[in-house]
Amino acid sequence: DADACPVKEEIYKVAERRGARVRSVHLPGLRRAIAMWATAMSTAADKPYAEILGNGTPLRMRDVLREFPRAAMGRSDYTLPSLGLCVLERLTKDLPVDHDGELEATRRVRAEILSLLGDRGVLLYPSHPRVAPKHRTALYWPVQWGYTAAFNVLELPVTQTPLGITDDGLPLGVQVVGAPGNDHVTIRVALALEEAMGGWVPPPRLFR
C-alpha cells in the first residue's frame, strides 16, 4: 500500500547505503491480524473477557454498549478494542468458533516471519494504512489498528521509528520488527533510520 508507507523508496536507499540487503516480501497471513488478536485475547485466560474487564463481575451487554460513545470521546475507563472484544465474545459465544485453528494459523504466521528474519534481520512494516490519522480515529476501524496489534499477538519486539514529516506537515513513521530477544537490533536500526531521515520533528506552532 503506497499510502501506508510513502517513504518506502527512501528507506530502501538508506538501508542499502549502510550495507543492508533489502527485499520486499508478501505476508498474506497478516491479513488475519484482527482474528489472531481476538482469538489470543479470548483464549488467554480461563475466565470470560467481560468478567476480567469488570474486575470479577461480568460487564452486562447494555453497560458495554453504553460505554462505546464514552470511549469514542476518551471519557471511558475502557478502550474501544476492549469493548469490541466483549461484544465479539458475546456474539460468538454459541458459535462453533475454531480457536485451535486460529491459534495454529497464528503460529504459522509467526514461523514464517521468524524464518525471514533469521538471526539479525528486521521487518519494516507500516504503522497504519494512512498517514497520521487524527487522535483516537485509528480505533474506529479494526483493519487499521490491526497493523500494530498483529505483532503484539505474535510476541515480536517492535520499535516505532519517526521518519520526519510530509510536505503537508504530517508525521511519518514505520515499525521495525525483529526476532524475539533482538530488541537491541530493532532499536539500532530505528536509530539509524531516524538519523538519516529526519526523525521526530516538533509540530508546527498554530496561531489562532
PDB file of C-alpha atoms in Angstrom:
ATOM      1  CA  ASP A   1       0.000   0.000   0.000  1.00  0.00           C
ATOM      2  CA  ALA A   2       1.769   3.134  -1.233  1.00  0.00           C
ATOM      3  CA  ASP A   3      -0.247   5.353   1.112  1.00  0.00           C
ATOM      4  CA  ALA A   4       0.788   3.226   4.095  1.00  0.00           C
ATOM      5  CA  CYS A   5       4.490   3.856   3.529  1.00  0.00           C
ATOM      6  CA  PRO A   6       5.067   6.907   1.296  1.00  0.00           C
ATOM      7  CA  VAL A   7       8.807   6.925   2.071  1.00  0.00           C
ATOM      8  CA  LYS A   8       9.444   3.290   1.182  1.00  0.00           C
ATOM      9  CA  GLU A   9      11.984   4.045  -1.546  1.00  0.00           C
ATOM     10  CA  GLU A  10      13.894   6.456   0.700  1.00  0.00           C
ATOM     11  CA  ILE A  11      14.049   3.783   3.425  1.00  0.00           C
ATOM     12  CA  TYR A  12      15.452   1.296   0.931  1.00  0.00           C
ATOM     13  CA  LYS A  13      18.161   3.737  -0.137  1.00  0.00           C
ATOM     14  CA  VAL A  14      19.197   4.432   3.456  1.00  0.00           C
ATOM     15  CA  ALA A  15      19.391   0.715   4.237  1.00  0.00           C
ATOM     16  CA  GLU A  16      21.407  -0.087   1.127  1.00  0.00           C
ATOM     17  CA  ARG A  17      23.874   2.740   1.786  1.00  0.00           C
ATOM     18  CA  ARG A  18      24.571   1.151   5.165  1.00  0.00           C
ATOM     19  CA  GLY A  19      25.263  -2.239   3.604  1.00  0.00           C
ATOM     20  CA  ALA A  20      21.939  -3.927   4.299  1.00  0.00           C
ATOM     21  CA  ARG A  21      20.343  -6.308   1.844  1.00  0.00           C
ATOM     22  CA  VAL A  22      16.784  -5.165   1.150  1.00  0.00           C
ATOM     23  CA  ARG A  23      13.912  -7.080  -0.403  1.00  0.00           C
ATOM     24  CA  SER A  24      10.146  -6.821  -0.463  1.00  0.00           C
ATOM     25  CA  VAL A  25       8.128  -9.690   0.991  1.00  0.00           C
ATOM     26  CA  HIS A  26       4.459 -10.615   0.826  1.00  0.00           C
ATOM     27  CA  LEU A  27       2.883 -11.774   4.096  1.00  0.00           C
ATOM     28  CA  PRO A  28      -0.783 -12.600   3.406  1.00  0.00           C
ATOM     29  CA  GLY A  29      -1.123 -14.153   6.861  1.00  0.00           C
ATOM     30  CA  LEU A  30      -1.040 -10.685   8.427  1.00  0.00           C
ATOM     31  CA  ARG A  31      -4.423 -10.003   6.865  1.00  0.00           C
ATOM     32  CA  ARG A  32      -5.769 -12.148   9.703  1.00  0.00           C
ATOM     33  CA  ALA A  33      -4.437  -9.715  12.312  1.00  0.00           C
ATOM     34  CA  ILE A  34      -7.832  -8.983  13.864  1.00  0.00           C
ATOM     35  CA  ALA A  35      -8.839 -12.648  14.011  1.00  0.00           C
ATOM     36  CA  MET A  36      -5.476 -13.509  15.547  1.00  0.00           C
ATOM     37  CA  TRP A  37      -5.806 -10.732  18.120  1.00  0.00           C
ATOM     38  CA  ALA A  38      -9.392 -11.632  19.065  1.00  0.00           C
ATOM     39  CA  THR A  39      -8.537 -15.315  19.435  1.00  0.00           C
ATOM     40  CA  ALA A  40      -5.460 -14.572  21.538  1.00  0.00           C
ATOM     41  CA  MET A  41      -7.475 -12.321  23.833  1.00  0.00           C
ATOM     42  CA  SER A  42     -10.326 -14.839  24.128  1.00  0.00           C
ATOM     43  CA  THR A  43      -8.084 -17.777  24.968  1.00  0.00           C
ATOM     44  CA  ALA A  44      -5.532 -16.008  27.177  1.00  0.00           C
ATOM     45  CA  ALA A  45      -7.448 -16.712  30.401  1.00  0.00           C
ATOM     46  CA  ASP A  46      -9.935 -19.227  31.789  1.00  0.00           C
ATOM     47  CA  LYS A  47     -12.448 -16.519  32.643  1.00  0.00           C
ATOM     48  CA  PRO A  48     -14.587 -14.687  30.064  1.00  0.00           C
ATOM     49  CA  TYR A  49     -13.018 -11.417  28.975  1.00  0.00           C
ATOM     50  CA  ALA A  50     -16.114  -9.476  30.069  1.00  0.00           C
ATOM     51  CA  GLU A  51     -15.544 -10.768  33.608  1.00  0.00           C
ATOM     52  CA  ILE A  52     -11.864  -9.838  33.563  1.00  0.00           C
ATOM     53  CA  LEU A  53     -12.718  -6.357  32.300  1.00  0.00           C
ATOM     54  CA  GLY A  54     -15.341  -5.997  35.025  1.00  0.00           C
ATOM     55  CA  ASN A  55     -12.786  -6.895  37.727  1.00  0.00           C
ATOM     56  CA  GLY A  56     -14.577 -10.109  38.671  1.00  0.00           C
ATOM     57  CA  THR A  57     -18.124  -9.049  37.806  1.00  0.00           C
ATOM     58  CA  PRO A  58     -19.023  -9.673  34.136  1.00  0.00           C
ATOM     59  CA  LEU A  59     -19.972  -6.496  32.308  1.00  0.00           C
ATOM     60  CA  ARG A  60     -23.550  -6.608  31.059  1.00  0.00           C
ATOM     61  CA  MET A  61     -24.009  -6.035  27.350  1.00  0.00           C
ATOM     62  CA  ARG A  62     -26.098  -2.911  27.931  1.00  0.00           C
ATOM     63  CA  ASP A  63     -23.258  -1.491  30.025  1.00  0.00           C
ATOM     64  CA  VAL A  64     -20.750  -2.326  27.299  1.00  0.00           C
ATOM     65  CA  LEU A  65     -22.866  -0.621  24.627  1.00  0.00           C
ATOM     66  CA  ARG A  66     -23.319   2.419  26.861  1.00  0.00           C
ATOM     67  CA  GLU A  67     -19.553   2.777  27.133  1.00  0.00           C
ATOM     68  CA  PHE A  68     -18.916   2.870  23.377  1.00  0.00           C
ATOM     69  CA  PRO A  69     -19.730   6.575  22.819  1.00  0.00           C
ATOM     70  CA  ARG A  70     -17.890   7.472  26.027  1.00  0.00           C
ATOM     71  CA  ALA A  71     -14.814   5.591  24.838  1.00  0.00           C
ATOM     72  CA  ALA A  72     -15.001   7.307  21.448  1.00  0.00           C
ATOM     73  CA  MET A  73     -14.760  10.656  23.255  1.00  0.00           C
ATOM     74  CA  GLY A  74     -11.966   9.487  25.561  1.00  0.00           C
ATOM     75  CA  ARG A  75     -14.220   9.550  28.642  1.00  0.00           C
ATOM     76  CA  SER A  76     -14.489   5.853  29.425  1.00  0.00           C
ATOM     77  CA  ASP A  77     -12.462   3.656  31.736  1.00  0.00           C
ATOM     78  CA  TYR A  78     -12.303   1.152  28.860  1.00  0.00           C
ATOM     79  CA  THR A  79     -10.759   1.254  25.400  1.00  0.00           C
ATOM     80  CA  LEU A  80     -12.730   0.711  22.205  1.00  0.00           C
ATOM     81  CA  PRO A  81     -10.878  -2.537  21.362  1.00  0.00           C
ATOM     82  CA  SER A  82     -11.628  -3.982  24.810  1.00  0.00           C
ATOM     83  CA  LEU A  83     -15.321  -3.125  24.494  1.00  0.00           C
ATOM     84  CA  GLY A  84     -15.369  -4.535  20.977  1.00  0.00           C
ATOM     85  CA  LEU A  85     -13.917  -7.802  22.239  1.00  0.00           C
ATOM     86  CA  CYS A  86     -16.703  -8.046  24.838  1.00  0.00           C
ATOM     87  CA  VAL A  87     -19.267  -7.714  22.039  1.00  0.00           C
ATOM     88  CA  LEU A  88     -17.412 -10.226  19.869  1.00  0.00           C
ATOM     89  CA  GLU A  89     -17.220 -12.641  22.790  1.00  0.00           C
ATOM     90  CA  ARG A  90     -20.969 -12.433  23.323  1.00  0.00           C
ATOM     91  CA  LEU A  91     -21.824 -12.780  19.621  1.00  0.00           C
ATOM     92  CA  THR A  92     -19.620 -15.832  19.172  1.00  0.00           C
ATOM     93  CA  LYS A  93     -20.477 -17.468  22.496  1.00  0.00           C
ATOM     94  CA  ASP A  94     -22.775 -20.084  20.952  1.00  0.00           C
ATOM     95  CA  LEU A  95     -20.996 -20.359  17.613  1.00  0.00           C
ATOM     96  CA  PRO A  96     -18.591 -23.181  16.758  1.00  0.00           C
ATOM     97  CA  VAL A  97     -15.509 -20.940  16.719  1.00  0.00           C
ATOM     98  CA  ASP A  98     -12.353 -22.857  15.801  1.00  0.00           C
ATOM     99  CA  HIS A  99      -9.963 -21.354  18.355  1.00  0.00           C
ATOM    100  CA  ASP A 100      -7.454 -24.146  17.816  1.00  0.00           C
ATOM    101  CA  GLY A 101      -7.430 -23.441  14.080  1.00  0.00           C
ATOM    102  CA  GLU A 102      -6.928 -19.719  14.635  1.00  0.00           C
ATOM    103  CA  LEU A 103      -4.099 -20.317  17.091  1.00  0.00           C
ATOM    104  CA  GLU A 104      -2.433 -22.665  14.627  1.00  0.00           C
ATOM    105  CA  ALA A 105      -2.763 -20.025  11.897  1.00  0.00           C
ATOM    106  CA  THR A 106      -1.073 -17.535  14.229  1.00  0.00           C
ATOM    107  CA  ARG A 107       1.776 -19.968  14.846  1.00  0.00           C
ATOM    108  CA  ARG A 108       2.258 -20.427  11.091  1.00  0.00           C
ATOM    109  CA  VAL A 109       2.444 -16.671  10.502  1.00  0.00           C
ATOM    110  CA  ARG A 110       4.962 -16.300  13.327  1.00  0.00           C
ATOM    111  CA  ALA A 111       7.098 -19.147  11.992  1.00  0.00           C
ATOM    112  CA  GLU A 112       7.080 -17.610   8.508  1.00  0.00           C
ATOM    113  CA  ILE A 113       8.233 -14.224   9.810  1.00  0.00           C
ATOM    114  CA  LEU A 114      10.931 -15.774  12.005  1.00  0.00           C
ATOM    115  CA  SER A 115      12.211 -17.721   9.008  1.00  0.00           C
ATOM    116  CA  LEU A 116      12.507 -14.477   7.056  1.00  0.00           C
ATOM    117  CA  LEU A 117      14.202 -12.590   9.899  1.00  0.00           C
ATOM    118  CA  GLY A 118      16.868 -15.126  10.738  1.00  0.00           C
ATOM    119  CA  ASP A 119      19.307 -14.132  13.480  1.00  0.00           C
ATOM    120  CA  ARG A 120      19.757 -10.422  12.726  1.00  0.00           C
ATOM    121  CA  GLY A 121      17.141  -9.411  10.182  1.00  0.00           C
ATOM    122  CA  VAL A 122      14.342  -6.892  10.636  1.00  0.00           C
ATOM    123  CA  LEU A 123      10.981  -6.371   9.006  1.00  0.00           C
ATOM    124  CA  LEU A 124       9.911  -2.811   8.185  1.00  0.00           C
ATOM    125  CA  TYR A 125       6.131  -2.620   8.338  1.00  0.00           C
ATOM    126  CA  PRO A 126       3.721   0.340   8.099  1.00  0.00           C
ATOM    127  CA  SER A 127       2.289   1.558  11.383  1.00  0.00           C
ATOM    128  CA  HIS A 128      -1.047   2.430   9.805  1.00  0.00           C
ATOM    129  CA  PRO A 129      -2.706   2.269   6.377  1.00  0.00           C
ATOM    130  CA  ARG A 130      -2.952   6.076   6.281  1.00  0.00           C
ATOM    131  CA  VAL A 131      -0.578   8.886   7.185  1.00  0.00           C
ATOM    132  CA  ALA A 132      -1.167  10.391  10.628  1.00  0.00           C
ATOM    133  CA  PRO A 133      -4.820   9.645  11.480  1.00  0.00           C
ATOM    134  CA  LYS A 134      -6.491  12.007  13.919  1.00  0.00           C
ATOM    135  CA  HIS A 135      -6.369  11.130  17.598  1.00  0.00           C
ATOM    136  CA  ARG A 136      -8.499   8.064  18.534  1.00  0.00           C
ATOM    137  CA  THR A 137      -9.820   7.593  14.973  1.00  0.00           C
ATOM    138  CA  ALA A 138      -7.370   4.713  14.459  1.00  0.00           C
ATOM    139  CA  LEU A 139      -9.520   2.668  16.866  1.00  0.00           C
ATOM    140  CA  TYR A 140     -12.737   3.065  14.882  1.00  0.00           C
ATOM    141  CA  TRP A 141     -11.816   0.580  12.140  1.00  0.00           C
ATOM    142  CA  PRO A 142     -10.228  -2.737  13.197  1.00  0.00           C
ATOM    143  CA  VAL A 143      -8.361  -3.255   9.932  1.00  0.00           C
ATOM    144  CA  GLN A 144      -6.370  -0.143  10.773  1.00  0.00           C
ATOM    145  CA  TRP A 145      -5.153  -0.806  14.307  1.00  0.00           C
ATOM    146  CA  GLY A 146      -4.511  -4.370  13.208  1.00  0.00           C
ATOM    147  CA  TYR A 147      -1.242  -3.138  11.689  1.00  0.00           C
ATOM    148  CA  THR A 148       0.216  -2.908  15.193  1.00  0.00           C
ATOM    149  CA  ALA A 149      -1.956  -5.466  17.025  1.00  0.00           C
ATOM    150  CA  ALA A 150      -0.555  -8.252  14.847  1.00  0.00           C
ATOM    151  CA  PHE A 151       2.935  -8.027  16.308  1.00  0.00           C
ATOM    152  CA  ASN A 152       1.647  -7.879  19.882  1.00  0.00           C
ATOM    153  CA  VAL A 153      -0.081 -11.218  19.296  1.00  0.00           C
ATOM    154  CA  LEU A 154       2.960 -12.654  17.524  1.00  0.00           C
ATOM    155  CA  GLU A 155       5.115 -11.625  20.524  1.00  0.00           C
ATOM    156  CA  LEU A 156       7.771  -9.961  18.396  1.00  0.00           C
ATOM    157  CA  PRO A 157       9.763  -6.878  19.503  1.00  0.00           C
ATOM    158  CA  VAL A 158       8.890  -3.694  17.634  1.00  0.00           C
ATOM    159  CA  THR A 159      10.438  -0.232  17.678  1.00  0.00           C
ATOM    160  CA  GLN A 160       8.279   2.546  16.274  1.00  0.00           C
ATOM    161  CA  THR A 161      10.509   4.921  14.328  1.00  0.00           C
ATOM    162  CA  PRO A 162       9.774   8.585  13.475  1.00  0.00           C
ATOM    163  CA  LEU A 163      10.847   9.462   9.933  1.00  0.00           C
ATOM    164  CA  GLY A 164      10.300  13.194   9.601  1.00  0.00           C
ATOM    165  CA  ILE A 165       7.209  14.834   8.142  1.00  0.00           C
ATOM    166  CA  THR A 166       5.330  15.006   4.856  1.00  0.00           C
ATOM    167  CA  ASP A 167       5.125  18.126   2.699  1.00  0.00           C
ATOM    168  CA  ASP A 168       1.802  18.783   4.450  1.00  0.00           C
ATOM    169  CA  GLY A 169       3.465  18.753   7.865  1.00  0.00           C
ATOM    170  CA  LEU A 170       2.151  15.337   8.950  1.00  0.00           C
ATOM    171  CA  PRO A 171       4.454  12.959  10.866  1.00  0.00           C
ATOM    172  CA  LEU A 172       5.786   9.815   9.215  1.00  0.00           C
ATOM    173  CA  GLY A 173       6.932   6.603  10.845  1.00  0.00           C
ATOM    174  CA  VAL A 174       7.466   2.886  10.408  1.00  0.00           C
ATOM    175  CA  GLN A 175       7.598  -0.202  12.614  1.00  0.00           C
ATOM    176  CA  VAL A 176      10.910  -2.045  12.875  1.00  0.00           C
ATOM    177  CA  VAL A 177      10.099  -5.668  13.755  1.00  0.00           C
ATOM    178  CA  GLY A 178      12.695  -8.155  14.988  1.00  0.00           C
ATOM    179  CA  ALA A 179      13.062 -11.698  16.257  1.00  0.00           C
ATOM    180  CA  PRO A 180      12.462 -12.494  19.964  1.00  0.00           C
ATOM    181  CA  GLY A 181      15.316 -11.192  22.109  1.00  0.00           C
ATOM    182  CA  ASN A 182      16.525  -8.844  19.374  1.00  0.00           C
ATOM    183  CA  ASP A 183      15.163  -5.626  20.803  1.00  0.00           C
ATOM    184  CA  HIS A 184      18.675  -4.194  20.562  1.00  0.00           C
ATOM    185  CA  VAL A 185      18.643  -4.864  16.821  1.00  0.00           C
ATOM    186  CA  THR A 186      15.317  -3.114  16.215  1.00  0.00           C
ATOM    187  CA  ILE A 187      16.472  -0.139  18.315  1.00  0.00           C
ATOM    188  CA  ARG A 188      19.771   0.215  16.420  1.00  0.00           C
ATOM    189  CA  VAL A 189      18.003   0.032  13.055  1.00  0.00           C
ATOM    190  CA  ALA A 190      15.409   2.539  14.255  1.00  0.00           C
ATOM    191  CA  LEU A 191      18.129   4.967  15.372  1.00  0.00           C
ATOM    192  CA  ALA A 192      19.920   4.680  12.023  1.00  0.00           C
ATOM    193  CA  LEU A 193      16.706   5.357  10.070  1.00  0.00           C
ATOM    194  CA  GLU A 194      15.751   8.215  12.375  1.00  0.00           C
ATOM    195  CA  GLU A 195      19.150   9.883  11.964  1.00  0.00           C
ATOM    196  CA  ALA A 196      19.122   9.553   8.187  1.00  0.00           C
ATOM    197  CA  MET A 197      15.523  10.629   7.563  1.00  0.00           C
ATOM    198  CA  GLY A 198      14.837  13.456   9.965  1.00  0.00           C
ATOM    199  CA  GLY A 199      13.448  11.628  12.968  1.00  0.00           C
ATOM    200  CA  TRP A 200      10.937  13.329  15.196  1.00  0.00           C
ATOM    201  CA  VAL A 201      10.014  16.860  14.163  1.00  0.00           C
ATOM    202  CA  PRO A 202       8.088  19.156  16.545  1.00  0.00           C
ATOM    203  CA  PRO A 203       4.602  20.004  15.322  1.00  0.00           C
ATOM    204  CA  PRO A 204       4.236  23.432  13.753  1.00  0.00           C
ATOM    205  CA  ARG A 205       3.140  26.226  16.053  1.00  0.00           C
ATOM    206  CA  LEU A 206      -0.502  27.093  15.500  1.00  0.00           C
ATOM    207  CA  PHE A 207      -1.726  30.647  15.740  1.00  0.00           C
ATOM    208  CA  ARG A 208      -5.372  31.438  16.267  1.00  0.00           C
TER     209      ARG A 208
END
